[in-house]
Amino acid sequence: MTSGEKFFDRLLGRPPEVPIQTTQVPAYAGLQIDLDALGRVLHIHGALRHRLVKHTTAQQLVPLLDYLCAHSAVVIEGSPADWQGQVLDLDFHGFAGSALHTRGWLQPQGDGWRLLLLDIGDLLAHRQQADTRERHQLLSAQISERLRVCSLTRLPEVVQDNLHSIAQHFQVPCVAIALLDEQDQGWQVHSQYRAFDAPLLWRDGQLLGGALDSLGGTAPVHLTHNHGHSEHPRLQGIFGNAEGFLVPYRDDHGVAAWLLCGFFHAEDAFARDWLQLAAALAAPLLSRLREQRHQQQLDRLEALQGLLGTGWWELPNHGEDIQLAPQLQQHLNPDAPTTRLAMADWLLLFHPADRQELASRLQDLQTLSKPLSTSVRLHRLDAAHNPVWYRVQGQALGVGNNRRLIGFMLDISDIKNQQQQAAAAHARLDNLIASAPAIIYVQRYVEGTLQPLFFSDSLLPLLGRTLAECTPASLIEWLHPDDRDLYFERTRQLLREGSVRSRYRVQDKLGNYHWLLDEAKLLRDDLGLPVEAVGLWLDVTEATLAAEQVKQSEERYRILVEDSPAMICRYRPDLTLTFGNTPLANYLECQPEQLPRLNLADWLSDEQRASFVQRIGQLSPEFPVSTAEISLQLPGRAHAWWVWSDRGVFDENGALVEVQAVGRDNTEVRRSQQQLTQSAKMATLGEMATGLAHEINQPLNVMRMAIANVLKRLSSGEVQIDYLSEKLQRIDTQVQRAARVVDHMRVFGRRSEIEQQPFDPAQAVEGTLSLLSEGLRGKGVDVRLTPAGFTVQVKGYVDQLEQVLINLMVNARDALLSQREKQPDLRPWIAVHSEHDASHVRIWVEDNGGGIDPRLLERIFEPFFTTKPIGVGTGLGLSVSYGIVENMGGRLSVSNGEHGAQFCVELPLA
Ligand code: ADP
């Protein structure tokens, strides 16, 4: 009998063919128990007896029942006789709480019975394994079936149920399935179940970290925990530091899921079954999840397509019909009943202007596989003003019979319309920039340099250059050599300070230089790094040249002013100097810098100042210039005369702001004039000598007669007091008269006062006559004086006016006397009268000497013009007189009257 047959016999509960000899006790591999009739154990033999728990009370017979596990009691009810002929499966108490599973039968043995038993523990184990495996398989099948068929919405619930089933079947307190998270980066508890009294090890969605990756993932792993020591300390944490069991699930890409069982230990024998179970759970779960994700994506895509007005289209390789996504079909052709369209009908949906192009590009896609990308308008009569634009793109996929043409259409009306508006605005802006007199430019920042990127179109008309010509090197070349440093500094400053304003010369294509005003700003990115410079070139050539010219002419004028022999200054209306040139400074014996702040008034007498201020006050924008001779009293210096010309500068309101003055020292001229006047005066005196002699002679004669008469009386002895005193009185009168003449002569002969004084011109007439009248009368000239009858004041020098009148009367006398030689019966006279109006007084001196030859009238005021014989006339009288009258602001004029010459001295009233 082979061991295999024996095994089957045992399995089937067949008694062995050859009964064991009752008399001898062979070394039996099983268990042989002798019992008495009551079923009490008499003796135990066989190898298995050592595995039984021994009963120490050996004196008493122990019933077989005491050796057996509780559930075996049912098998041996009653007495052994009842058990005969039956297969008996008995489980004995083994060591350490284990059980010894046996199968045997009873056979009579003497008065008692012999129980022959074989160990069937391994058989049972096998069966149990088979059972377990079957349960595994059944459960696996159920699980994957449930997962496969459930709806996606119920999927989480079904996963829960499945975990629950696993927990129940295998008595696992905590069970969970962990999957890779969405980003495939770490493990995450997808779903978990725990028995109601089990501790909470995991939560749904909990991240487990990378500890799981340290496991191979090819076989289940047990986590054992002995006295705080563990092989996988990090994993142990996940399992609450208790026992754990992890089952991997691998797919094509590696480990895709872990089944986690907490507080659980599976037998190694079932490793494969657990793998299978994990696979049954994870594989369909993952697939369903993928399906779910796919579905979500489809939903999203559909929503997106709906929102964007986009959708796919597909054209089979050789087909004529085009398939459209439902949303797209809704947009394009809502009335069409189907999403399939004939190609020709599809093309008809587009605007005729775009149709041809689209058809041609589709052809290229079909035949050459050239990717299609174009924008087209829909052909809608109602949308003429606001066209609907679509972007159509397509490509060929696959080869041979699998070749398909697919693409999408996207509604880009918004973008397109905006683009068109932007393009229009851009064009307008371009136009504006191009027509601006400025060049707008952009320079890109490249490693510390700025390189031309853009120039507005105005570059061409201004410099004759194009953007293409503007390389960094050529730009430097066009710069004026003198301005290159300026340009480099401009770039440095721009990079340093972010903005710059500079001016330099750039050559145009024809070789002419343009002054460009450059204003640039640096644009930076979010990090503050320079990106580009935007700037403006303004052609300021004309302005710059004009400014240059102004500067040059200013310089010329400055030199002119400085080098001029004339004294030039500027002063404020209060007579404070603001500027004076070197000649003025030299004159005043100071430095030009000391001139400002000096005041002109300091050098003027009160009178002069008053008239100066009055004169300046009369300046107006219409009559801005005034000239006068002013006299100055410079401290410690001789009296000076300046011919002074003022020009007023006015503000926009016509108020005087400043006066620019040019002066010339006239002192020398003045002095010689004075000397001339003086000599002329002396000459006059000389000429008057005869008259004067007569003037003095007259009283002398009177006195001589009176003295002679008195003497005659005295000698005749008839002297009466009255007579004497009358004669002496006459003499006294004559002495006084002579003294007056001499006095006046002395006064007249003196030099004139320096400053003009107001006086009554009648004074001068009186003085003249006091000197001349007697003399004239002596010569037989009748002096006819018409008394003025008014008093007025003129300004000047009374002696000089007297000199003028003397000249006129002496000239008249000479003319009369020479006339009388020709015409002895002439009764010569000189008439003097005066008149005045609001502004002037006029003194007329007229004679009956026959007048002046009209041809000479114009020349008589010239110096040294005389018709008198040499030694008699000087020719100075009238010219000096003219100067004197003019100096007093008046005018000396002559005309021929009825009888002779008529001179008129006209003087302004003071
Ligand atoms: P002078 O008397 O020394 O000649 P003036 O300058 O005084 O010099 O006069 C210039 C000339 O004008 C005189 O020579 C004379 O010919 C002419 N003249 C001046 N006064 C008269 C007058 N009253 N009648 C005629 N001729 C005159």
Short mmCIF file of N, CA and C in Angstrom, two decimals, residues 440-442 451-457 459-460 464-472 474 478:
data_model
loop_
_atom_site.label_atom_id
_atom_site.label_comp_id
_atom_site.label_asym_id
_atom_site.label_seq_id
_atom_site.Cartn_x
_atom_site.Cartn_y
_atom_site.Cartn_z
N ILE A 440 9.79 109.18 -32.80
CA ILE A 440 9.64 108.40 -31.57
C ILE A 440 10.46 107.13 -31.76
N TYR A 441 11.24 106.78 -30.76
CA TYR A 441 12.07 105.60 -30.93
C TYR A 441 12.04 104.71 -29.70
N VAL A 442 12.42 103.46 -29.92
CA VAL A 442 12.53 102.50 -28.82
C VAL A 442 13.91 101.86 -28.93
N GLN A 451 20.10 99.34 -27.89
CA GLN A 451 20.18 99.13 -29.32
C GLN A 451 18.87 99.49 -30.00
N PRO A 452 18.95 100.17 -31.15
CA PRO A 452 17.74 100.63 -31.83
C PRO A 452 16.80 99.47 -32.14
N LEU A 453 15.54 99.67 -31.79
CA LEU A 453 14.54 98.62 -32.02
C LEU A 453 13.44 99.15 -32.91
N PHE A 454 13.11 100.40 -32.72
CA PHE A 454 12.00 100.98 -33.49
C PHE A 454 12.23 102.47 -33.66
N PHE A 455 11.88 102.97 -34.85
CA PHE A 455 11.83 104.41 -35.08
C PHE A 455 10.51 104.71 -35.77
N SER A 456 9.86 105.80 -35.43
CA SER A 456 8.63 106.14 -36.13
C SER A 456 8.99 106.55 -37.56
N ASP A 457 7.95 106.51 -38.42
CA ASP A 457 8.20 106.74 -39.84
C ASP A 457 8.75 108.14 -40.11
N LEU A 459 11.28 109.28 -39.19
CA LEU A 459 12.74 109.21 -39.31
C LEU A 459 13.16 109.51 -40.74
N LEU A 460 12.38 108.98 -41.69
CA LEU A 460 12.77 109.10 -43.10
C LEU A 460 12.72 110.56 -43.58
N GLY A 464 16.28 111.11 -43.47
CA GLY A 464 16.50 110.34 -44.69
C GLY A 464 17.01 108.94 -44.40
N ARG A 465 16.77 108.47 -43.15
CA ARG A 465 17.27 107.15 -42.78
C ARG A 465 16.09 106.20 -42.54
N THR A 466 16.37 104.91 -42.64
CA THR A 466 15.35 103.91 -42.32
C THR A 466 15.84 103.11 -41.11
N LEU A 467 14.89 102.39 -40.51
CA LEU A 467 15.23 101.62 -39.30
C LEU A 467 16.36 100.63 -39.61
N ALA A 468 16.29 100.05 -40.81
CA ALA A 468 17.28 99.03 -41.17
C ALA A 468 18.70 99.61 -41.13
N GLU A 469 18.82 100.87 -41.44
CA GLU A 469 20.16 101.49 -41.45
C GLU A 469 20.65 101.80 -40.05
N CYS A 470 19.72 101.80 -39.09
CA CYS A 470 20.07 102.27 -37.75
C CYS A 470 20.67 101.16 -36.90
N THR A 471 21.87 100.78 -37.14
CA THR A 471 22.54 99.83 -36.25
C THR A 471 23.22 100.66 -35.16
N PRO A 472 23.55 100.03 -34.03
CA PRO A 472 24.18 100.82 -32.96
C PRO A 472 25.44 101.53 -33.47
N SER A 474 26.20 102.48 -36.63
CA SER A 474 25.96 103.56 -37.58
C SER A 474 25.43 104.79 -36.86
N TRP A 478 26.84 108.64 -37.15
CA TRP A 478 26.09 109.81 -37.61
C TRP A 478 26.19 110.98 -36.64
#
